[in-house]
mmCIF file of C-alpha atoms and ligand atoms in Angstrom:
data_model
loop_
_atom_site.group_PDB
_atom_site.id
_atom_site.type_symbol
_atom_site.label_atom_id
_atom_site.label_comp_id
_atom_site.label_asym_id
_atom_site.label_seq_id
_atom_site.Cartn_x
_atom_site.Cartn_y
_atom_site.Cartn_z
ATOM 1 C CA UNK A 1 88.424 13.304 -15.763
ATOM 2 C CA UNK A 2 89.674 15.376 -18.777
ATOM 3 C CA UNK A 3 87.773 14.694 -21.838
ATOM 4 C CA UNK A 4 89.512 15.358 -25.121
ATOM 5 C CA UNK A 5 86.959 17.276 -27.416
ATOM 6 C CA UNK A 6 86.736 16.996 -30.941
ATOM 7 C CA UNK A 7 85.398 19.614 -33.323
ATOM 8 C CA UNK A 8 82.579 17.436 -34.492
ATOM 9 C CA UNK A 9 80.006 19.950 -33.579
ATOM 10 C CA UNK A 10 81.235 22.553 -36.222
ATOM 11 C CA UNK A 11 80.048 20.161 -38.831
ATOM 12 C CA UNK A 12 76.874 19.072 -37.079
ATOM 13 C CA UNK A 13 75.394 22.688 -36.655
ATOM 14 C CA UNK A 14 73.763 22.722 -40.318
ATOM 15 C CA UNK A 15 71.824 19.760 -39.344
ATOM 16 C CA UNK A 16 70.722 20.614 -35.940
ATOM 17 C CA UNK A 17 69.672 24.283 -36.683
ATOM 18 C CA UNK A 18 66.215 24.972 -36.099
ATOM 19 C CA UNK A 19 65.317 21.631 -34.992
ATOM 20 C CA UNK A 20 63.534 20.917 -31.635
ATOM 21 C CA UNK A 21 64.591 18.210 -29.287
ATOM 22 C CA UNK A 22 61.553 16.294 -28.135
ATOM 23 C CA UNK A 23 63.049 12.530 -27.937
ATOM 24 C CA UNK A 24 66.423 11.516 -27.591
ATOM 25 C CA UNK A 25 65.765 9.527 -30.701
ATOM 26 C CA UNK A 26 65.782 12.890 -32.548
ATOM 27 C CA UNK A 27 69.653 12.593 -32.268
ATOM 28 C CA UNK A 28 72.102 10.536 -34.307
ATOM 29 C CA UNK A 29 75.142 9.014 -32.092
ATOM 30 C CA UNK A 30 77.202 11.747 -33.867
ATOM 31 C CA UNK A 31 74.926 14.606 -32.827
ATOM 32 C CA UNK A 32 74.894 13.206 -29.186
ATOM 33 C CA UNK A 33 78.757 13.398 -29.041
ATOM 34 C CA UNK A 34 78.846 16.891 -30.728
ATOM 35 C CA UNK A 35 76.658 18.111 -27.971
ATOM 36 C CA UNK A 36 78.590 16.434 -25.100
ATOM 37 C CA UNK A 37 81.952 17.990 -26.598
ATOM 38 C CA UNK A 38 80.430 21.251 -26.722
ATOM 39 C CA UNK A 39 79.075 20.833 -23.043
ATOM 40 C CA UNK A 40 82.879 20.097 -22.262
ATOM 41 C CA UNK A 41 84.042 23.314 -23.649
ATOM 42 C CA UNK A 42 81.197 25.401 -21.578
ATOM 43 C CA UNK A 43 82.200 23.499 -18.430
ATOM 44 C CA UNK A 44 85.802 24.801 -18.967
ATOM 45 C CA UNK A 45 84.562 28.411 -19.653
ATOM 46 C CA UNK A 46 80.646 28.733 -18.613
ATOM 47 C CA UNK A 47 80.476 32.668 -18.618
ATOM 48 C CA UNK A 48 80.353 33.665 -22.270
ATOM 49 C CA UNK A 49 78.379 36.180 -24.621
ATOM 50 C CA UNK A 50 77.308 33.394 -26.840
ATOM 51 C CA UNK A 51 73.209 34.048 -26.422
ATOM 52 C CA UNK A 52 73.383 37.927 -26.341
ATOM 53 C CA UNK A 53 70.371 39.183 -28.069
ATOM 54 C CA UNK A 54 68.530 35.758 -27.582
ATOM 55 C CA UNK A 55 65.307 35.139 -25.744
ATOM 56 C CA UNK A 56 64.040 31.915 -24.304
ATOM 57 C CA UNK A 57 60.896 30.750 -22.877
ATOM 58 C CA UNK A 58 60.531 28.081 -20.100
ATOM 59 C CA UNK A 59 56.979 27.004 -19.915
ATOM 60 C CA UNK A 60 56.713 24.594 -16.941
ATOM 61 C CA UNK A 61 53.120 23.007 -16.612
ATOM 62 C CA UNK A 62 54.729 20.612 -14.054
ATOM 63 C CA UNK A 63 56.852 21.386 -10.977
ATOM 64 C CA UNK A 64 60.634 21.232 -11.561
ATOM 65 C CA UNK A 65 63.713 22.430 -9.686
ATOM 66 C CA UNK A 66 66.728 21.183 -11.887
ATOM 67 C CA UNK A 67 65.675 21.542 -15.464
ATOM 68 C CA UNK A 68 63.976 24.991 -14.876
ATOM 69 C CA UNK A 69 66.683 26.541 -12.936
ATOM 70 C CA UNK A 70 69.506 24.871 -14.956
ATOM 71 C CA UNK A 71 68.199 26.050 -18.138
ATOM 72 C CA UNK A 72 67.671 29.445 -16.647
ATOM 73 C CA UNK A 73 71.240 29.671 -15.268
ATOM 74 C CA UNK A 74 72.544 28.212 -18.496
ATOM 75 C CA UNK A 75 70.834 31.226 -20.451
ATOM 76 C CA UNK A 76 71.781 33.856 -17.983
ATOM 77 C CA UNK A 77 75.346 32.546 -17.939
ATOM 78 C CA UNK A 78 75.656 32.778 -21.716
ATOM 79 C CA UNK A 79 74.177 36.457 -21.322
ATOM 80 C CA UNK A 80 70.708 35.517 -22.960
ATOM 81 C CA UNK A 81 67.355 36.651 -21.557
ATOM 82 C CA UNK A 82 64.697 34.263 -20.080
ATOM 83 C CA UNK A 83 61.115 34.524 -19.399
ATOM 84 C CA UNK A 84 58.424 32.121 -18.378
ATOM 85 C CA UNK A 85 56.352 30.378 -16.061
ATOM 86 C CA UNK A 86 56.967 27.818 -13.227
ATOM 87 C CA UNK A 87 53.386 26.376 -13.001
ATOM 88 C CA UNK A 88 50.437 26.263 -15.128
ATOM 89 C CA UNK A 89 48.378 27.953 -12.668
ATOM 90 C CA UNK A 90 50.032 31.515 -13.193
ATOM 91 C CA UNK A 91 49.399 31.165 -16.986
ATOM 92 C CA UNK A 92 46.313 31.605 -18.748
ATOM 93 C CA UNK A 93 46.027 27.852 -19.179
ATOM 94 C CA UNK A 94 44.148 28.299 -15.830
ATOM 95 C CA UNK A 95 41.241 30.067 -17.542
ATOM 96 C CA UNK A 96 40.987 27.302 -20.273
ATOM 97 C CA UNK A 97 43.624 28.555 -22.960
ATOM 98 C CA UNK A 98 44.746 25.538 -25.063
ATOM 99 C CA UNK A 99 48.309 24.458 -25.369
ATOM 100 C CA UNK A 100 48.296 25.326 -29.035
ATOM 101 C CA UNK A 101 47.227 28.824 -28.335
ATOM 102 C CA UNK A 102 49.746 29.182 -25.622
ATOM 103 C CA UNK A 103 52.736 27.978 -27.752
ATOM 104 C CA UNK A 104 51.708 30.076 -30.797
ATOM 105 C CA UNK A 105 51.335 33.270 -28.422
ATOM 106 C CA UNK A 106 54.630 32.508 -26.671
ATOM 107 C CA UNK A 107 56.330 31.939 -30.204
ATOM 108 C CA UNK A 108 55.749 35.667 -30.848
ATOM 109 C CA UNK A 109 58.006 36.545 -27.824
ATOM 110 C CA UNK A 110 60.987 34.435 -27.795
ATOM 111 C CA UNK A 111 63.540 32.605 -30.262
ATOM 112 C CA UNK A 112 63.216 29.268 -28.280
ATOM 113 C CA UNK A 113 60.649 27.542 -25.977
ATOM 114 C CA UNK A 114 61.709 24.910 -23.108
ATOM 115 C CA UNK A 115 58.688 23.107 -21.865
ATOM 116 C CA UNK A 116 57.657 20.429 -19.354
ATOM 117 C CA UNK A 117 54.096 18.980 -19.493
ATOM 118 C CA UNK A 118 52.514 16.122 -17.557
ATOM 119 C CA UNK A 119 50.905 14.778 -20.818
ATOM 120 C CA UNK A 120 53.163 12.309 -22.877
ATOM 121 C CA UNK A 121 53.285 13.796 -26.618
ATOM 122 C CA UNK A 122 52.531 17.321 -25.594
ATOM 123 C CA UNK A 123 56.175 18.245 -26.480
ATOM 124 C CA UNK A 124 55.877 16.648 -29.831
ATOM 125 C CA UNK A 125 52.565 18.476 -30.395
ATOM 126 C CA UNK A 126 53.913 21.761 -29.254
ATOM 127 C CA UNK A 127 57.119 21.182 -31.601
ATOM 128 C CA UNK A 128 54.613 20.779 -34.511
ATOM 129 C CA UNK A 129 52.757 23.770 -34.064
ATOM 130 C CA UNK A 130 55.462 26.062 -32.877
ATOM 131 C CA UNK A 131 57.259 28.278 -35.626
ATOM 132 C CA UNK A 132 60.271 28.249 -32.978
ATOM 133 C CA UNK A 133 62.368 25.315 -31.823
ATOM 134 C CA UNK A 134 60.877 23.628 -28.879
ATOM 135 C CA UNK A 135 62.777 21.380 -26.107
ATOM 136 C CA UNK A 136 61.305 19.044 -24.046
ATOM 137 C CA UNK A 137 62.199 19.288 -20.536
ATOM 138 C CA UNK A 138 60.017 16.127 -19.856
ATOM 139 C CA UNK A 139 56.684 14.942 -20.942
ATOM 140 C CA UNK A 140 54.768 12.715 -18.580
ATOM 141 C CA UNK A 141 56.267 9.187 -18.429
ATOM 142 C CA UNK A 142 57.683 9.257 -21.941
ATOM 143 C CA UNK A 143 60.771 11.067 -22.573
ATOM 144 C CA UNK A 144 63.303 13.409 -20.820
ATOM 145 C CA UNK A 145 66.060 14.154 -23.520
ATOM 146 C CA UNK A 146 67.878 16.948 -21.826
ATOM 147 C CA UNK A 147 68.257 14.817 -18.613
ATOM 148 C CA UNK A 148 69.704 12.033 -20.749
ATOM 149 C CA UNK A 149 72.486 14.263 -22.423
ATOM 150 C CA UNK A 150 73.511 15.319 -18.862
ATOM 151 C CA UNK A 151 73.409 11.883 -17.770
ATOM 152 C CA UNK A 152 75.525 10.796 -20.843
ATOM 153 C CA UNK A 153 77.738 13.927 -20.110
ATOM 154 C CA UNK A 154 78.240 12.508 -16.586
ATOM 155 C CA UNK A 155 78.931 8.780 -17.638
ATOM 156 C CA UNK A 156 81.731 9.992 -20.068
ATOM 157 C CA UNK A 157 83.126 12.220 -17.420
ATOM 158 C CA UNK A 158 83.387 9.519 -14.732
ATOM 159 C CA UNK A 159 84.189 6.407 -16.898
ATOM 160 C CA UNK A 160 86.227 8.277 -19.690
ATOM 161 C CA UNK A 161 84.120 6.909 -22.483
ATOM 162 C CA UNK A 162 80.485 5.915 -23.443
ATOM 163 C CA UNK A 163 81.200 2.495 -24.967
ATOM 164 C CA UNK A 164 80.662 -0.855 -23.470
ATOM 165 C CA UNK A 165 79.396 0.340 -20.053
ATOM 166 C CA UNK A 166 77.232 -1.688 -17.592
ATOM 167 C CA UNK A 167 74.322 0.434 -16.121
ATOM 168 C CA UNK A 168 72.155 -0.780 -13.669
ATOM 169 C CA UNK A 169 68.815 1.064 -13.256
ATOM 170 C CA UNK A 170 67.154 0.831 -9.921
ATOM 171 C CA UNK A 171 63.447 1.777 -8.815
ATOM 172 C CA UNK A 172 60.784 3.146 -11.123
ATOM 173 C CA UNK A 173 61.384 1.574 -14.428
ATOM 174 C CA UNK A 174 57.914 1.582 -15.579
ATOM 175 C CA UNK A 175 56.983 5.635 -15.300
ATOM 176 C CA UNK A 176 60.610 6.739 -15.082
ATOM 177 C CA UNK A 177 61.061 8.773 -18.467
ATOM 178 C CA UNK A 178 64.767 9.667 -17.542
ATOM 179 C CA UNK A 179 65.309 5.592 -17.698
ATOM 180 C CA UNK A 180 63.411 5.308 -20.902
ATOM 181 C CA UNK A 181 65.375 8.026 -22.531
ATOM 182 C CA UNK A 182 68.783 6.674 -21.099
ATOM 183 C CA UNK A 183 68.408 3.303 -22.088
ATOM 184 C CA UNK A 184 67.640 4.400 -25.675
ATOM 185 C CA UNK A 185 70.645 6.705 -25.864
ATOM 186 C CA UNK A 186 72.958 3.917 -24.194
ATOM 187 C CA UNK A 187 71.767 1.337 -26.909
ATOM 188 C CA UNK A 188 73.962 3.381 -29.247
ATOM 189 C CA UNK A 189 77.075 2.681 -27.289
ATOM 190 C CA UNK A 190 76.817 -1.124 -26.802
ATOM 191 C CA UNK A 191 75.789 -0.902 -23.191
ATOM 192 C CA UNK A 192 74.688 -3.713 -21.100
ATOM 193 C CA UNK A 193 71.729 -3.246 -18.808
ATOM 194 C CA UNK A 194 70.776 -4.521 -15.370
ATOM 195 C CA UNK A 195 67.132 -3.646 -14.318
ATOM 196 C CA UNK A 196 66.255 -3.714 -10.589
ATOM 197 C CA UNK A 197 62.416 -2.951 -9.986
ATOM 198 C CA UNK A 198 59.488 -4.520 -8.194
ATOM 199 C CA UNK A 199 56.829 -6.210 -10.262
ATOM 200 C CA UNK A 200 54.677 -3.124 -10.330
ATOM 201 C CA UNK A 201 57.337 -0.832 -11.639
ATOM 202 C CA UNK A 202 58.989 -3.168 -14.219
ATOM 203 C CA UNK A 203 60.329 -1.793 -17.434
ATOM 204 C CA UNK A 204 57.320 -1.723 -19.771
ATOM 205 C CA UNK A 205 57.533 -4.379 -22.699
ATOM 206 C CA UNK A 206 58.050 -1.918 -25.368
ATOM 207 C CA UNK A 207 61.515 -1.071 -24.130
ATOM 208 C CA UNK A 208 62.414 -4.655 -23.268
ATOM 209 C CA UNK A 209 61.450 -5.102 -27.192
ATOM 210 C CA UNK A 210 63.511 -2.459 -28.116
ATOM 211 C CA UNK A 211 66.629 -4.065 -26.500
ATOM 212 C CA UNK A 212 65.903 -7.380 -27.775
ATOM 213 C CA UNK A 213 65.498 -6.071 -31.144
ATOM 214 C CA UNK A 214 69.030 -4.486 -30.778
ATOM 215 C CA UNK A 215 70.391 -7.627 -29.657
ATOM 216 C CA UNK A 216 71.600 -6.147 -26.296
ATOM 217 C CA UNK A 217 71.930 -8.003 -23.139
ATOM 218 C CA UNK A 218 69.777 -7.245 -19.981
ATOM 219 C CA UNK A 219 69.123 -8.913 -16.877
ATOM 220 C CA UNK A 220 66.141 -8.229 -14.375
ATOM 221 C CA UNK A 221 65.993 -8.610 -10.896
ATOM 222 C CA UNK A 222 63.662 -7.567 -7.853
ATOM 223 C CA UNK A 223 66.189 -7.170 -5.264
ATOM 224 C CA UNK A 224 68.896 -4.696 -4.803
ATOM 225 C CA UNK A 225 71.646 -6.874 -3.480
ATOM 226 C CA UNK A 226 75.567 -6.616 -3.762
ATOM 227 C CA UNK A 227 75.482 -9.793 -6.318
ATOM 228 C CA UNK A 228 73.145 -8.012 -8.397
ATOM 229 C CA UNK A 229 75.172 -4.888 -9.041
ATOM 230 C CA UNK A 230 78.657 -6.301 -8.814
ATOM 231 C CA UNK A 231 79.218 -5.862 -12.411
ATOM 232 C CA UNK A 232 77.912 -2.256 -12.689
ATOM 233 C CA UNK A 233 79.838 0.692 -14.029
ATOM 234 C CA UNK A 234 76.981 2.944 -13.249
ATOM 235 C CA UNK A 235 74.048 2.479 -10.717
ATOM 236 C CA UNK A 236 71.379 4.735 -11.804
ATOM 237 C CA UNK A 237 68.922 5.242 -8.727
ATOM 238 C CA UNK A 238 65.440 6.598 -9.416
ATOM 239 C CA UNK A 239 62.671 7.762 -7.156
ATOM 240 C CA UNK A 240 59.287 6.231 -6.955
ATOM 241 C CA UNK A 241 57.163 8.762 -8.573
ATOM 242 C CA UNK A 242 54.034 9.429 -6.353
ATOM 243 C CA UNK A 243 52.677 11.801 -8.942
ATOM 244 C CA UNK A 244 52.525 8.922 -11.552
ATOM 245 C CA UNK A 245 49.963 6.529 -9.426
ATOM 246 C CA UNK A 246 46.401 6.962 -9.839
ATOM 247 C CA UNK A 247 46.034 4.755 -6.809
ATOM 248 C CA UNK A 248 47.704 6.175 -3.609
ATOM 249 C CA UNK A 249 47.484 2.535 -1.790
ATOM 250 C CA UNK A 250 49.700 1.210 -4.906
ATOM 251 C CA UNK A 251 52.275 4.019 -4.310
ATOM 252 C CA UNK A 252 52.231 3.080 -0.515
ATOM 253 C CA UNK A 253 53.215 -0.574 -1.174
ATOM 254 C CA UNK A 254 56.248 0.586 -3.372
ATOM 255 C CA UNK A 255 57.437 3.684 -2.082
ATOM 256 C CA UNK A 256 60.213 2.450 0.174
ATOM 257 C CA UNK A 257 61.251 -0.599 -1.511
ATOM 258 C CA UNK A 258 64.979 0.061 -2.190
ATOM 259 C CA UNK A 259 67.225 2.264 0.028
ATOM 260 C CA UNK A 260 70.842 2.508 -1.007
ATOM 261 C CA UNK A 261 73.246 2.762 1.842
ATOM 262 C CA UNK A 262 77.041 2.788 1.960
ATOM 263 C CA UNK A 263 77.337 -0.818 3.139
ATOM 264 C CA UNK A 264 75.814 -2.033 -0.529
ATOM 265 C CA UNK A 265 78.530 -0.129 -2.312
ATOM 266 C CA UNK A 266 81.638 -1.323 -0.328
ATOM 267 C CA UNK A 267 82.319 -4.636 -2.650
ATOM 268 C CA UNK A 268 81.159 -2.552 -5.916
ATOM 269 C CA UNK A 269 83.625 -1.727 -8.822
ATOM 270 C CA UNK A 270 86.124 0.813 -8.105
ATOM 271 C CA UNK A 271 85.031 2.850 -11.095
ATOM 272 C CA UNK A 272 81.291 2.556 -10.337
ATOM 273 C CA UNK A 273 79.374 6.032 -9.754
ATOM 274 C CA UNK A 274 76.055 6.391 -8.370
ATOM 275 C CA UNK A 275 73.945 8.748 -10.642
ATOM 276 C CA UNK A 276 70.366 9.741 -9.799
ATOM 277 C CA UNK A 277 68.365 12.508 -11.993
ATOM 278 C CA UNK A 278 67.067 13.860 -8.432
ATOM 279 C CA UNK A 279 65.065 14.838 -6.606
ATOM 280 C CA UNK A 280 65.621 12.063 -4.033
ATOM 281 C CA UNK A 281 63.079 11.141 -1.559
ATOM 282 C CA UNK A 282 64.690 8.339 0.530
ATOM 283 C CA UNK A 283 66.111 5.858 -1.955
ATOM 284 C CA UNK A 284 69.711 6.964 -1.385
ATOM 285 C CA UNK A 285 70.621 7.328 2.258
ATOM 286 C CA UNK A 286 72.268 10.591 2.942
ATOM 287 C CA UNK A 287 75.075 8.932 4.421
ATOM 288 C CA UNK A 288 76.147 8.019 0.867
ATOM 289 C CA UNK A 289 76.364 11.723 -0.135
ATOM 290 C CA UNK A 290 80.074 11.850 0.974
ATOM 291 C CA UNK A 291 81.139 8.408 -0.633
ATOM 292 C CA UNK A 292 83.423 9.074 -3.606
ATOM 293 C CA UNK A 293 81.239 7.079 -5.712
ATOM 294 C CA UNK A 294 78.290 9.374 -5.228
ATOM 295 C CA UNK A 295 78.139 11.767 -8.272
ATOM 296 C CA UNK A 296 74.605 13.062 -8.368
ATOM 297 C CA UNK A 297 75.253 16.543 -7.327
ATOM 298 C CA UNK A 298 77.973 16.926 -9.845
ATOM 299 C CA UNK A 299 75.501 15.327 -12.409
ATOM 300 C CA UNK A 300 73.113 18.238 -11.636
ATOM 301 C CA UNK A 301 75.737 20.641 -12.270
ATOM 302 C CA UNK A 302 76.509 19.070 -15.398
ATOM 303 C CA UNK A 303 73.126 19.716 -16.425
ATOM 304 C CA UNK A 304 73.718 23.544 -16.921
ATOM 305 C CA UNK A 305 76.841 22.878 -19.277
ATOM 306 C CA UNK A 306 74.760 20.128 -21.305
ATOM 307 C CA UNK A 307 71.707 22.634 -21.742
ATOM 308 C CA UNK A 308 74.043 25.490 -22.735
ATOM 309 C CA UNK A 309 75.316 23.111 -25.591
ATOM 310 C CA UNK A 310 71.615 21.998 -26.615
ATOM 311 C CA UNK A 311 70.709 25.657 -26.814
ATOM 312 C CA UNK A 312 73.586 26.766 -28.787
ATOM 313 C CA UNK A 313 73.410 23.880 -30.933
ATOM 314 C CA UNK A 314 69.858 24.389 -31.811
ATOM 315 C CA UNK A 315 70.273 27.978 -32.417
ATOM 316 C CA UNK A 316 73.455 27.609 -34.461
ATOM 317 C CA UNK A 317 75.650 29.350 -31.905
ATOM 318 C CA UNK A 318 79.055 28.139 -30.774
ATOM 319 C CA UNK A 319 81.277 28.780 -27.812
ATOM 320 C CA UNK A 320 83.910 31.272 -27.750
ATOM 321 C CA UNK A 321 86.505 28.802 -26.767
ATOM 322 C CA UNK A 322 85.539 26.264 -29.415
ATOM 323 C CA UNK A 323 88.855 25.235 -31.633
ATOM 324 C CA UNK A 324 89.087 27.174 -34.911
ATOM 325 C CA UNK A 325 88.921 24.192 -37.080
HETATM 326 N N1 CP B 401 65.720 15.700 -12.797
HETATM 327 C C1 CP B 401 64.696 16.350 -12.873
HETATM 328 O O1 CP B 401 63.869 16.567 -13.897
HETATM 329 O O2 CP B 401 64.172 16.883 -11.742
HETATM 330 P P1 CP B 401 63.105 17.955 -11.068
HETATM 331 O O3 CP B 401 62.520 18.604 -12.398
HETATM 332 O O4 CP B 401 62.084 17.436 -10.173
HETATM 333 O O5 CP B 401 63.925 18.976 -10.423
#
């Protein structure tokens, strides 16, 4: 779907410059739209020289495929340089170096740090101590704002708007940081929510209270059925995350609780699209991959354009194909 791009981001730059992105709540509705508009321009022309002379570090203290590689692809396509590590064991953290010392050291080498860390709050701490901007690529079960921005880009791309969408979130709503970030962002666009989770992985009270305080409507179910997803525009599937369970038996109880198959999508709305932050294990059957309603691999590609826009915005750069005014 073609999205008309405003030039709002030209005015947003002064506010965003040198700011870190730790939580989706760091951004206003206008800043979010500005980043998505810029991502749209990068999707039209991804190879540009916008980040020449720019150095970025990716510090991944937790495994990752999409954020790390899409950030690296984004920087490389924009002709920047990237350094970093993919696991804590290959850094001096394995010798006992603190997060603060690591961040202060790496800040000497680069213009911007992208960090993933298993501890909630680690990204906020890094942003506070770092003299350069920090982008949170996921901190424990807390926040994953860059995933949220690419999710929003994907929703707008497939639905033509972010307004008044009904979004059904399925699976691990307790530990799922992508769920927590996305529901906060969609609350800015008058969304309705349907939550489907087993009791053990129900949405935490703080997020239910957040929606109630904003007078936003939500329904909760345990079963993934045709009736429960009938009104959805977006079906946001998530993985039950083994790494977040302290008791392996608890994980075994819920690991295969939902499997999305083609038959379940037959009577859903024609505009419905299936999103998933990935990786999937078996919560989406591979026969869904060829269904026109499946959008999760395009969603992953959108991550490159969105992360180009996030880095550019924070560093005060703009795409070569940006409109003049
Ligand atoms: N979507 C996401 O953050 O996935 P990985 O880090 O596991 O690739």
